[in-house]
Short mmCIF file of C-alpha atoms in Angstrom, two decimals:
data_model
loop_
_atom_site.label_atom_id
_atom_site.label_comp_id
_atom_site.label_asym_id
_atom_site.label_seq_id
_atom_site.Cartn_x
_atom_site.Cartn_y
_atom_site.Cartn_z
CA LYS A 26 -24.17 -1.33 0.99
CA GLN A 27 -20.87 -0.87 2.82
CA GLU A 28 -17.80 -1.58 0.73
CA VAL A 29 -14.27 -1.76 2.07
CA THR A 30 -11.31 -1.35 -0.27
CA GLN A 31 -7.62 -1.82 0.43
CA ILE A 32 -4.93 -0.39 -1.80
CA PRO A 33 -2.42 -1.56 -2.83
CA ALA A 34 -3.21 -5.26 -3.10
CA ALA A 35 0.47 -6.07 -2.73
CA LEU A 36 3.53 -4.15 -1.62
CA SER A 37 7.23 -5.00 -1.56
CA VAL A 38 9.66 -2.79 0.34
CA PRO A 39 13.26 -3.04 1.58
CA GLU A 40 13.87 -3.56 5.26
CA GLY A 41 13.92 -0.38 7.33
CA GLU A 42 11.49 1.55 5.19
CA ASN A 43 8.46 3.27 6.68
CA LEU A 44 5.24 2.37 4.89
CA VAL A 45 1.53 3.15 4.78
CA LEU A 46 -1.32 0.78 4.03
CA ASN A 47 -4.65 2.23 3.01
CA CYS A 48 -8.24 1.27 3.72
CA SER A 49 -11.29 3.10 2.42
CA PHE A 50 -14.98 2.59 3.06
CA THR A 51 -18.14 3.93 1.49
CA ASP A 52 -20.44 4.41 4.49
CA SER A 53 -19.19 6.51 7.38
CA ALA A 54 -21.77 5.04 9.79
CA ILE A 55 -19.32 2.73 11.53
CA TYR A 56 -18.72 1.91 15.17
CA ASN A 57 -15.07 0.96 14.96
CA LEU A 58 -12.33 -0.18 12.63
CA GLN A 59 -9.85 -2.96 13.28
CA TRP A 60 -6.57 -3.81 11.59
CA PHE A 61 -5.58 -7.48 11.45
CA ARG A 62 -2.51 -9.37 10.40
CA GLN A 63 -2.71 -12.77 8.70
CA ASP A 64 0.31 -14.98 8.13
CA PRO A 65 0.10 -17.63 5.38
CA GLY A 66 -2.04 -20.55 6.46
CA LYS A 67 -2.82 -18.94 9.78
CA GLY A 68 -5.69 -17.14 11.48
CA LEU A 69 -6.14 -13.43 11.96
CA THR A 70 -4.35 -11.54 14.70
CA SER A 71 -5.85 -8.26 15.87
CA LEU A 72 -3.34 -5.42 15.74
CA LEU A 73 -5.26 -2.25 16.55
CA LEU A 74 -8.85 -1.18 17.12
CA ILE A 75 -9.94 2.42 16.59
CA GLN A 76 -13.27 3.50 17.97
CA SER A 77 -15.38 5.72 15.72
CA SER A 78 -14.81 8.69 18.05
CA GLN A 79 -11.03 8.28 17.93
CA ARG A 80 -8.53 9.58 15.40
CA GLU A 81 -5.66 7.18 15.91
CA GLN A 82 -4.23 4.31 17.91
CA THR A 83 -0.61 3.29 18.39
CA SER A 84 1.07 0.04 19.32
CA GLY A 85 4.83 -0.15 19.09
CA ARG A 86 5.88 0.53 15.50
CA LEU A 87 2.28 0.54 14.32
CA ASN A 88 0.03 3.57 14.09
CA ALA A 89 -3.50 3.45 12.74
CA SER A 90 -5.53 6.53 11.88
CA LEU A 91 -9.21 6.99 11.13
CA ASP A 92 -10.99 9.75 9.23
CA LYS A 93 -14.66 8.87 9.14
CA SER A 94 -15.70 11.91 7.14
CA SER A 95 -13.50 10.94 4.23
CA GLY A 96 -14.01 7.20 4.68
CA ARG A 97 -10.35 6.41 5.16
CA SER A 98 -8.03 4.61 7.53
CA THR A 99 -4.30 4.12 7.29
CA LEU A 100 -1.91 1.74 8.97
CA TYR A 101 1.59 3.15 9.32
CA ILE A 102 4.45 0.74 9.94
CA ALA A 103 7.72 2.32 11.03
CA ALA A 104 11.13 0.82 10.35
CA SER A 105 9.74 -2.26 8.63
CA GLN A 106 11.31 -5.68 9.30
CA PRO A 107 11.18 -8.97 7.38
CA GLY A 108 9.01 -10.33 10.20
CA ASP A 109 6.35 -7.80 9.25
CA SER A 110 5.75 -9.71 6.01
CA ALA A 111 2.12 -10.84 6.06
CA THR A 112 -1.29 -9.88 4.74
CA TYR A 113 -2.88 -6.91 6.50
CA LEU A 114 -6.66 -6.63 6.60
CA CYS A 115 -8.87 -3.83 7.76
CA ALA A 116 -12.37 -4.52 9.03
CA LEU A 117 -15.06 -2.22 10.24
CA MET A 118 -18.12 -2.76 12.38
CA ASP A 119 -21.04 -1.32 10.50
CA SER A 120 -24.37 0.01 11.77
CA SER A 121 -25.83 -3.51 11.91
CA TYR A 122 -22.94 -4.74 14.10
CA LYS A 123 -21.39 -6.79 11.30
CA LEU A 124 -17.63 -6.88 10.84
CA ILE A 125 -16.94 -6.15 7.16
CA PHE A 126 -13.48 -6.93 5.75
CA GLY A 127 -11.38 -5.47 2.99
CA SER A 128 -9.53 -7.78 0.63
CA GLY A 129 -6.17 -7.13 2.28
CA THR A 130 -2.71 -5.88 1.36
CA ARG A 131 0.01 -8.49 0.98
CA LEU A 132 3.24 -7.04 2.34
CA LEU A 133 6.73 -8.34 1.67
CA VAL A 134 9.65 -6.75 3.50
CA ARG A 135 12.91 -7.71 1.79
CA PRO A 136 16.04 -8.20 3.92
CA ASP B 1 -7.72 -18.18 27.94
CA ALA B 2 -6.63 -20.34 25.01
CA GLY B 3 -8.39 -18.12 22.52
CA VAL B 4 -10.96 -19.20 19.97
CA ILE B 5 -10.55 -22.90 19.28
CA GLN B 6 -11.65 -24.49 16.03
CA SER B 7 -11.67 -28.12 15.01
CA PRO B 8 -10.68 -29.83 12.90
CA ARG B 9 -7.79 -27.77 11.49
CA HIS B 10 -8.00 -29.60 8.18
CA GLU B 11 -10.83 -31.57 6.62
CA VAL B 12 -10.83 -33.44 3.33
CA THR B 13 -14.11 -34.96 2.30
CA GLU B 14 -15.82 -36.31 -0.77
CA MET B 15 -18.54 -34.43 -2.57
CA GLY B 16 -21.94 -35.21 -1.13
CA GLN B 17 -20.70 -35.94 2.37
CA GLU B 18 -21.78 -34.04 5.45
CA VAL B 19 -19.17 -31.81 7.05
CA THR B 20 -19.33 -30.37 10.56
CA LEU B 21 -16.99 -27.62 11.71
CA ARG B 22 -16.71 -26.78 15.39
CA CYS B 23 -15.88 -23.67 17.37
CA LYS B 24 -15.30 -22.87 21.01
CA PRO B 25 -15.37 -19.11 21.61
CA ILE B 26 -13.41 -17.27 24.26
CA SER B 27 -15.08 -17.75 27.62
CA GLY B 28 -17.44 -14.90 28.44
CA HIS B 29 -17.73 -13.60 24.89
CA ASP B 30 -21.28 -13.00 23.81
CA TYR B 31 -20.87 -12.65 20.04
CA LEU B 32 -19.78 -15.43 17.70
CA PHE B 33 -19.13 -15.08 13.97
CA TRP B 34 -18.55 -17.60 11.19
CA TYR B 35 -16.54 -16.45 8.16
CA ARG B 36 -15.40 -18.12 4.96
CA GLN B 37 -12.19 -17.11 3.21
CA THR B 38 -11.30 -17.82 -0.43
CA MET B 39 -8.80 -16.29 -2.78
CA MET B 40 -11.54 -15.06 -5.07
CA ARG B 41 -13.93 -13.56 -2.52
CA GLY B 42 -11.79 -12.81 0.51
CA LEU B 43 -13.43 -12.99 3.93
CA GLU B 44 -17.20 -13.35 3.86
CA LEU B 45 -19.43 -13.22 6.91
CA LEU B 46 -21.74 -16.23 6.90
CA ILE B 47 -23.67 -15.85 10.16
CA TYR B 48 -23.33 -14.36 13.61
CA PHE B 49 -24.85 -15.08 17.01
CA ASN B 50 -25.51 -12.93 20.05
CA ASN B 51 -26.00 -14.78 23.33
CA ASN B 52 -26.43 -18.03 21.39
CA VAL B 53 -29.20 -16.60 19.19
CA PRO B 54 -28.62 -16.28 15.42
CA ILE B 55 -28.93 -12.60 14.52
CA ASP B 56 -28.07 -12.46 10.85
CA ASP B 57 -27.65 -15.43 8.53
CA SER B 58 -27.96 -13.50 5.29
CA GLY B 59 -24.43 -14.52 4.33
CA MET B 60 -25.15 -18.24 4.40
CA PRO B 61 -24.80 -19.18 0.75
CA GLU B 62 -27.39 -21.93 0.46
CA ASP B 63 -29.72 -24.14 2.41
CA ARG B 64 -26.94 -26.71 2.46
CA PHE B 65 -25.31 -24.56 5.14
CA SER B 66 -26.60 -24.46 8.70
CA ALA B 67 -25.17 -23.20 11.99
CA LYS B 68 -26.10 -23.76 15.58
CA MET B 69 -25.01 -22.49 18.96
CA PRO B 70 -26.54 -24.78 21.60
CA ASN B 71 -24.70 -23.04 24.44
CA ALA B 72 -22.32 -20.19 25.11
CA SER B 73 -19.22 -22.32 24.69
CA PHE B 74 -19.89 -24.20 21.48
CA SER B 75 -21.01 -23.62 17.90
CA THR B 76 -21.15 -25.75 14.77
CA LEU B 77 -21.28 -25.00 11.08
CA LYS B 78 -22.65 -27.84 9.01
CA ILE B 79 -22.59 -28.36 5.25
CA GLN B 80 -24.84 -31.07 3.89
CA PRO B 81 -24.28 -32.15 1.19
CA SER B 82 -20.83 -30.68 0.54
CA GLU B 83 -19.68 -29.59 -2.92
CA PRO B 84 -16.21 -28.82 -4.33
CA ARG B 85 -17.03 -25.09 -4.45
CA ASP B 86 -17.38 -25.15 -0.66
CA SER B 87 -13.61 -25.64 -0.41
CA ALA B 88 -12.27 -22.72 1.62
CA VAL B 89 -10.90 -21.78 5.02
CA TYR B 90 -13.67 -21.32 7.56
CA PHE B 91 -12.99 -19.02 10.49
CA CYS B 92 -14.81 -18.58 13.74
CA ALA B 93 -14.46 -15.36 15.74
CA SER B 94 -15.82 -14.15 19.04
CA SER B 95 -16.11 -10.81 20.79
CA LEU B 96 -17.25 -9.33 24.06
CA TRP B 97 -19.70 -6.49 23.90
CA LEU B 98 -18.10 -3.85 26.11
CA THR B 99 -19.51 -0.90 24.30
CA VAL B 100 -20.49 -0.90 20.68
CA LYS B 101 -17.36 1.05 19.81
CA ASN B 102 -14.98 -1.01 21.87
CA THR B 103 -15.92 -4.47 20.69
CA GLU B 104 -12.84 -6.28 19.41
CA ALA B 105 -13.06 -9.53 17.47
CA PHE B 106 -10.71 -12.47 18.06
CA PHE B 107 -10.29 -15.19 15.47
CA GLY B 108 -9.56 -18.88 15.62
CA GLN B 109 -6.92 -20.57 13.48
CA GLY B 110 -9.48 -21.69 10.94
CA THR B 111 -10.53 -24.98 9.37
CA ARG B 112 -9.22 -25.65 5.89
CA LEU B 113 -11.93 -27.59 4.06
CA THR B 114 -11.25 -29.44 0.83
CA VAL B 115 -14.14 -31.13 -0.94
CA VAL B 116 -13.02 -33.49 -3.70
#
């Protein structure tokens, strides 16, 4: 059974710092991996999608990488800002076309 | 497109009552997903549809839960009878099958259900 783990569960950093969020999965038979952002009381906003054949995707200050062989993905946030404070979730599409979520990393960027 | 639209945004109901949650997917999307989010269990997939047909409902917790998709632009999730442990945020998501690798999911704002 596919399991998705996100470490750390919570992270607090000062503004301007570069940071890395981690996502690991147990079964490498995935089609893609998506990173989402969720603000308190809100829905999920898709940030980046990495296809299984890709190594990384970039959007602005965000860079997501994927290493299927080791079962890992990272989300790199450059020059963090207080507006980046949110919960970040990774989700992967498994071999049965289900989107399986990790439990998220709650990020606080302090001014 | 206005995105995935869910209604109501908030629902408070008494235990034993029937609750119906509604979802309008993005026009043209052929996959629709229902998720439940709680602090304890995170996001759980309840059921998903492809071209209005339920494909996998193994995540539906009990027979009290049922979901339908009568047409491509509308889906419902019904709980009957509701119980306090059903209190959660219920999300609907839709996606367009471009290729299996390039299918991106878009989520609605969710329905916050409280059963008292």
